[in-house]
Structure formats: structure tokens, C-alpha cells
Amino acid sequence: MKWEDRGRSPNLDDRRARGGAGRGLGGGAIPLGIGGIVLLFALSAITGIDLLSLFGLGGAPTSAPPSQQELQAEEEQVRFVSFVLDDVQGFWQETFVQSGIDYPASTLVLYRDAVESGCGVAPAATGPFYCPTDLNVYLDLSFYDQLRSRYGAPGDFAQAYVLAHELGHHVQNALGTLAMSQRSQQTQPGSANQLSVATELQADCYAGVWAASAAARGIMEVGDLEEGLNAAAAVGDDTLAQRTGRIPNQETFTHGSAEQRSRWFHTGYETGDPNACDTFAQGF
Ligand SMILES: [Zn+2]
């Protein structure tokens, strides 16, 4: 991606220096109880990873706050996510304005190990997520190492896709789609997973719509589209199941298969039109 270092985004909230043991949150360790956290995030995290299996009952991950050197070593990464954050939000703001709708800016919270959000406390194992209550996107930068090494999705545009997907949830929140989906999940529990998949695939499609704008503005490079498509496939429910040695079961999918995720990202990219992202009406 042809990105420029424009410094830090005004919509960045850097909480990395607090470390993961709840410093800055009143002193004690963040109580990472199991019940409260997981379900709230099922909709909005980048992956449908089963937190119970990852996190177990082992209690909170604790770690010392990072040194200044460690934080400094990540500064280029911070500048990169700042650029993508501002670019994606600039695009949606313009799109909203054209439709006469206000775009409420989302804040990107950078954290390490665990974070207290308006949706509850989350361990980094949650992966990047969006919280509709406080309008923030939460990201532990170490996820990007995992994306490359564990998920097999390298490249700066893979990272941009992840952020654009979470901001896609913010767009859904601003348009009322997220609330509609959550209400429907409550009234039709039997369709809850399908509604979740529709919500996630729409966020993927919105990420593709942004990517189309990035391409039109000449900031995408050869290979970027493939990095995005590959990343979307890498966080597909079937890919994740296979990686952990489970047999994929479509009925339990919450985010969509690799094929569906990359296909909807591509639909957004090909059309550049958010109206083409009606995963609820079209089926998937
Ligand atoms: Zn999502």
C-alpha cells in the first residue's frame, strides 16, 4: 500500500503503556471472568474464534507494562494504522455526507494483552473488535504478527483489511444495521448464527468498498488486493476450524467461510457501492 506517514491520527487512543494487568484502570488486575466478555464480542471481532477454548479458565493474562523502547519500536506500525484509520474514515465520512447523514468518528484504541471497553473486558485473544457501545475499535498490534505468522496472511493490505472490516461494523452501527441485526438475533434465536454471518460478511463487503476507493485514489499497489482477499479467507470460520484441528460445521459459523468472506470483500471492491453489500437481503 502506498501510505504516507502523517503522524498519529487524532482519533487514536494509545493505551499500550498501561500493559495488560489493568494498570490505569484502578490498580488491580482486570477481572477477566468468562461469562461476561465473550458473547458481546461474538458479533464484532474479526474472527469467530472460540474464546473459551483459547482462554480457558486460567484467569487473566498479566504482563508488565512495555518499556519505552518497546513502544518506540512499534511507532511505524502506529503511524501505519493511523493512516489507514484516517483514510477509511475519511472515505465513509464523505460517503455519508453525500447521503446527508452525519458520520460519527470512531476512535481506534491500541492496547496490549487486555483492555477494558464499553462492551466489557477483553483479552487480546479476542482479536481486533468493534464495540458499538463506545464506538471504538480495539486493536492489540501483536495481532498483526499473528495474522502473518499464524494465519498466513502477510502484507500491509491484510492489516488494512482488518481495520477496514472493524470500521465496517462502525458504519453498520451508524446506519442502525447492527442494532437491527442484534434485535433479530434475540427474536429469532434459531437464525442468530445466520444473522451474525450476514453482519460479518457485510463488514467485509464494506472493507472492499473502501478498498475500491483506495484503488481509485492510487494508493493500492500490485498485490494489495490479493493480500486483502487472502486475509479475508484466513479468518473464515472453516479456515480457523481446520487450523485448530476441528471439522468445520457450517451451522456453527458466525463469520462466514473463507470463500464467502473473500467473495464479499471482492464484491465491495468490484462495485465500490455500499448498496451492493446487502448480505441480509441477498443471502450469502
Ligand atoms: Zn466483524
Coordinates of C-alpha atoms and ligand atoms in Angstrom, one line a residue:
M1 CA 0.0 0.0 0.0
K2 CA 1.3 3.5 -0.8
W3 CA 0.8 5.0 2.6
E4 CA 2.3 8.2 3.9
D5 CA 3.5 9.0 7.4
R6 CA 1.1 11.7 8.5
G7 CA 1.8 11.3 12.2
R8 CA -0.7 9.9 14.6
S9 CA -4.4 10.1 13.9
P10 CA -6.4 12.5 16.0
N11 CA -8.8 9.5 16.5
L12 CA -6.1 7.3 18.1
D13 CA -6.2 6.4 21.8
D14 CA -2.9 4.7 22.7
R15 CA -3.3 2.7 25.9
R16 CA -0.4 0.3 25.2
A17 CA 1.7 1.8 28.0
R18 CA -0.8 0.6 30.6
G19 CA 0.2 -3.0 30.0
G20 CA -2.2 -5.9 30.4
A21 CA -2.6 -6.1 34.1
G22 CA -5.1 -3.4 34.4
R23 CA -2.8 -0.5 35.2
G24 CA -4.6 2.8 34.8
L25 CA -7.9 1.1 35.5
G26 CA -7.8 1.5 39.2
G27 CA -4.7 -0.6 40.0
G28 CA -6.0 -4.1 40.2
A29 CA -5.8 -6.8 37.6
I30 CA -8.7 -6.7 35.1
P31 CA -11.1 -9.4 36.2
L32 CA -11.4 -11.5 33.1
G33 CA -14.4 -13.5 34.0
I34 CA -15.6 -15.8 31.3
G35 CA -19.3 -15.2 31.1
G36 CA -19.5 -11.5 30.5
I37 CA -16.9 -11.0 27.9
V38 CA -17.4 -13.5 25.2
L39 CA -20.9 -13.1 23.8
L40 CA -20.8 -9.3 23.5
F41 CA -17.9 -9.6 21.1
A42 CA -19.1 -12.5 19.1
L43 CA -20.6 -10.1 16.6
S44 CA -17.9 -7.6 16.2
A45 CA -14.5 -9.3 16.4
I46 CA -12.6 -10.1 13.2
T47 CA -12.7 -13.8 13.9
G48 CA -15.2 -16.2 15.3
I49 CA -12.5 -17.8 17.5
D50 CA -13.9 -19.6 20.4
L51 CA -12.6 -17.7 23.3
L52 CA -13.5 -20.3 25.8
S53 CA -11.1 -22.8 24.2
L54 CA -8.4 -20.2 23.8
F55 CA -8.7 -18.6 27.1
G56 CA -9.9 -21.4 29.3
L57 CA -10.4 -20.8 33.0
G58 CA -6.9 -19.8 33.6
G59 CA -7.6 -16.3 34.6
A60 CA -6.2 -13.0 33.4
P61 CA -3.0 -12.8 31.4
T62 CA -0.8 -10.4 33.2
S63 CA 2.2 -8.7 31.9
A64 CA 4.5 -5.9 32.8
P65 CA 3.9 -2.6 31.0
P66 CA 6.1 -2.3 27.9
S67 CA 9.2 -0.3 28.0
Q68 CA 9.6 3.0 26.1
Q69 CA 11.9 1.2 23.7
E70 CA 9.3 -1.5 23.0
L71 CA 6.6 1.2 22.3
Q72 CA 9.0 3.1 20.2
A73 CA 9.8 0.0 18.1
E74 CA 6.1 -0.1 17.2
E75 CA 5.9 3.5 16.2
E76 CA 5.9 2.9 12.4
Q77 CA 3.1 0.4 12.9
V78 CA 1.2 3.0 14.9
R79 CA 1.7 5.5 12.0
F80 CA 0.5 3.0 9.5
V81 CA -2.7 2.2 11.4
S82 CA -3.2 5.9 11.8
F83 CA -3.0 6.4 8.1
V84 CA -5.5 3.6 7.4
L85 CA -7.8 4.7 10.1
D86 CA -8.0 8.2 8.8
D87 CA -8.3 7.1 5.2
V88 CA -11.1 4.6 5.8
Q89 CA -13.0 7.1 8.0
G90 CA -12.4 10.0 5.5
F91 CA -14.0 7.8 2.9
W92 CA -17.0 6.9 4.9
Q93 CA -17.5 10.5 6.1
E94 CA -17.6 11.7 2.5
T95 CA -20.0 8.9 1.6
F96 CA -22.3 9.7 4.5
V97 CA -22.2 13.4 3.7
Q98 CA -23.3 12.6 0.1
S99 CA -26.4 10.9 1.6
G100 CA -27.0 13.7 4.0
I101 CA -26.1 11.6 7.1
D102 CA -23.7 12.6 9.9
Y103 CA -20.7 10.3 10.3
P104 CA -19.7 9.9 14.0
A105 CA -15.9 9.3 14.1
S106 CA -14.7 6.1 15.7
T107 CA -11.6 6.0 17.9
L108 CA -9.0 3.3 17.5
V109 CA -7.8 2.1 20.9
L110 CA -4.4 0.5 20.8
Y111 CA -3.8 -1.8 23.8
R112 CA -1.6 -4.7 24.9
D113 CA -2.8 -8.0 26.4
A114 CA -6.2 -6.9 27.7
V115 CA -8.4 -3.9 27.6
E116 CA -11.5 -2.5 29.3
S117 CA -14.0 -1.5 26.7
G118 CA -17.6 -0.2 26.8
C119 CA -18.6 -3.8 25.9
G120 CA -16.7 -5.4 28.7
V121 CA -13.1 -6.5 29.4
A122 CA -11.4 -8.3 26.5
P123 CA -8.2 -10.3 26.3
A124 CA -6.0 -9.8 23.3
A125 CA -7.1 -13.3 22.2
T126 CA -10.4 -11.7 21.2
G127 CA -8.6 -10.3 18.2
P128 CA -9.4 -6.8 16.9
F129 CA -13.0 -5.9 17.7
Y130 CA -15.6 -3.1 17.5
C131 CA -17.7 -2.0 20.5
P132 CA -21.0 -0.4 19.4
T133 CA -21.5 1.0 22.9
D134 CA -18.5 3.3 22.9
L135 CA -17.9 3.4 19.1
N136 CA -14.3 2.3 19.5
V137 CA -12.2 -0.2 17.5
Y138 CA -9.8 -2.1 19.7
L139 CA -6.5 -3.5 18.4
D140 CA -3.6 -5.1 20.0
L141 CA -0.8 -4.6 17.4
S142 CA 0.5 -8.1 18.2
F143 CA -2.5 -9.4 16.2
Y144 CA -0.7 -8.3 13.1
D145 CA 2.2 -10.6 13.8
Q146 CA -0.2 -13.5 14.3
L147 CA -2.0 -12.5 11.1
R148 CA 1.2 -13.0 9.2
S149 CA 2.7 -16.0 11.1
R150 CA -0.2 -18.0 12.4
Y151 CA -3.0 -17.0 10.0
G152 CA -0.8 -17.0 6.9
A153 CA -1.9 -13.5 5.9
P154 CA 1.1 -11.3 5.4
G155 CA 1.2 -7.8 3.9
D156 CA 0.2 -4.3 4.8
F157 CA -3.0 -4.5 3.0
A158 CA -4.0 -7.6 5.0
Q159 CA -3.6 -5.3 8.0
A160 CA -5.6 -2.5 6.4
Y161 CA -8.4 -5.0 5.6
V162 CA -8.7 -5.9 9.3
L163 CA -9.1 -2.3 10.3
A164 CA -11.5 -1.6 7.4
H165 CA -13.6 -4.6 8.5
E166 CA -13.9 -3.3 12.0
L167 CA -14.8 0.2 10.8
G168 CA -17.4 -1.6 8.6
H169 CA -19.1 -2.5 11.8
H170 CA -18.9 1.1 12.8
V171 CA -20.7 2.0 9.6
Q172 CA -23.3 -0.6 10.4
N173 CA -23.7 0.8 13.8
A174 CA -24.2 4.4 12.5
L175 CA -26.7 3.1 10.0
G176 CA -28.7 1.1 12.5
T177 CA -27.9 -2.2 10.9
L178 CA -26.0 -3.6 13.9
A179 CA -28.9 -2.8 16.2
M180 CA -31.4 -4.4 13.7
S181 CA -29.3 -7.5 13.5
Q182 CA -28.9 -7.8 17.2
R183 CA -32.7 -7.4 17.7
S184 CA -33.4 -10.0 15.1
Q185 CA -30.9 -12.4 16.8
Q186 CA -32.9 -12.0 20.0
T187 CA -36.3 -12.5 18.4
Q188 CA -35.1 -15.3 16.1
P189 CA -32.5 -17.3 18.1
G190 CA -32.6 -20.1 15.6
S191 CA -31.3 -17.7 12.9
A192 CA -28.8 -16.0 15.2
N193 CA -25.7 -17.5 13.5
Q194 CA -27.0 -16.7 10.1
L195 CA -27.6 -13.1 11.1
S196 CA -24.2 -12.9 12.5
V197 CA -22.7 -14.2 9.3
A198 CA -24.7 -11.7 7.3
T199 CA -23.4 -8.9 9.6
E200 CA -19.8 -10.0 9.3
L201 CA -19.9 -10.5 5.5
Q202 CA -21.4 -7.0 5.1
A203 CA -18.5 -5.6 7.1
D204 CA -16.1 -7.5 4.7
C205 CA -18.0 -6.0 1.8
Y206 CA -17.7 -2.5 3.3
A207 CA -14.0 -3.1 3.6
G208 CA -14.0 -3.9 -0.1
V209 CA -15.9 -0.7 -0.9
W210 CA -13.3 1.3 0.9
A211 CA -10.5 -0.7 -1.0
A212 CA -12.2 0.3 -4.3
S213 CA -11.9 3.9 -3.3
A214 CA -8.3 3.4 -2.2
A215 CA -7.6 1.9 -5.6
A216 CA -9.3 4.8 -7.4
R217 CA -7.1 7.2 -5.5
G218 CA -4.0 5.3 -6.5
I219 CA -2.8 4.2 -3.1
M220 CA -3.1 0.5 -3.7
E221 CA -0.1 -1.4 -5.1
V222 CA 0.2 -4.6 -7.1
G223 CA -0.6 -7.5 -4.8
D224 CA -2.6 -5.5 -2.3
L225 CA -6.0 -6.8 -3.5
E226 CA -4.7 -10.3 -3.1
E227 CA -3.4 -9.6 0.4
G228 CA -6.9 -8.4 1.3
L229 CA -8.7 -11.4 -0.3
N230 CA -6.2 -13.8 1.4
A231 CA -6.7 -12.2 4.8
A232 CA -10.5 -12.4 4.5
A233 CA -10.1 -16.1 3.7
A234 CA -7.6 -16.6 6.5
V235 CA -10.2 -15.5 9.1
G236 CA -13.0 -17.6 7.6
D237 CA -14.7 -19.9 10.1
D238 CA -13.7 -23.0 8.1
T239 CA -10.1 -21.9 7.9
L240 CA -10.0 -21.2 11.6
A241 CA -11.6 -24.6 12.5
Q242 CA -9.2 -26.5 10.3
R243 CA -6.2 -24.7 11.9
T244 CA -7.3 -25.9 15.3
G245 CA -7.9 -29.4 14.1
R246 CA -11.7 -29.2 14.2
I247 CA -14.0 -30.3 11.4
P248 CA -15.8 -27.2 10.0
N249 CA -19.5 -27.2 10.8
Q250 CA -21.4 -24.6 8.8
E251 CA -24.2 -24.4 11.3
T252 CA -21.9 -23.1 13.9
F253 CA -20.3 -20.4 11.6
T254 CA -20.6 -16.9 12.9
H255 CA -18.4 -15.0 10.4
G256 CA -18.7 -16.9 7.2
S257 CA -16.5 -19.3 5.3
A258 CA -13.2 -18.4 3.6
E259 CA -14.9 -18.4 0.3
Q260 CA -17.8 -16.2 1.5
R261 CA -15.5 -13.7 3.2
S262 CA -13.2 -13.2 0.3
R263 CA -16.1 -13.2 -2.1
W264 CA -17.9 -10.4 -0.2
F265 CA -14.8 -8.4 0.2
H266 CA -14.4 -8.7 -3.6
T267 CA -18.0 -7.7 -4.2
G268 CA -17.4 -4.5 -2.4
Y269 CA -14.2 -3.9 -4.3
E270 CA -15.7 -4.6 -7.7
T271 CA -18.8 -2.5 -7.2
G272 CA -17.4 0.3 -4.9
D273 CA -21.0 0.6 -3.8
P274 CA -22.2 0.0 -0.3
N275 CA -25.7 -0.8 -1.6
A276 CA -24.2 -3.9 -3.2
C277 CA -23.4 -5.1 0.3
D278 CA -26.9 -6.1 1.4
T279 CA -25.9 -9.5 2.7
F280 CA -29.2 -9.7 4.7
A281 CA -31.5 -9.5 1.6
Q282 CA -29.4 -11.4 -0.9
G283 CA -28.4 -14.3 1.1
F284 CA -24.8 -15.4 1.0
Ligands
ZN1 ZN -16.5 -8.5 12.4

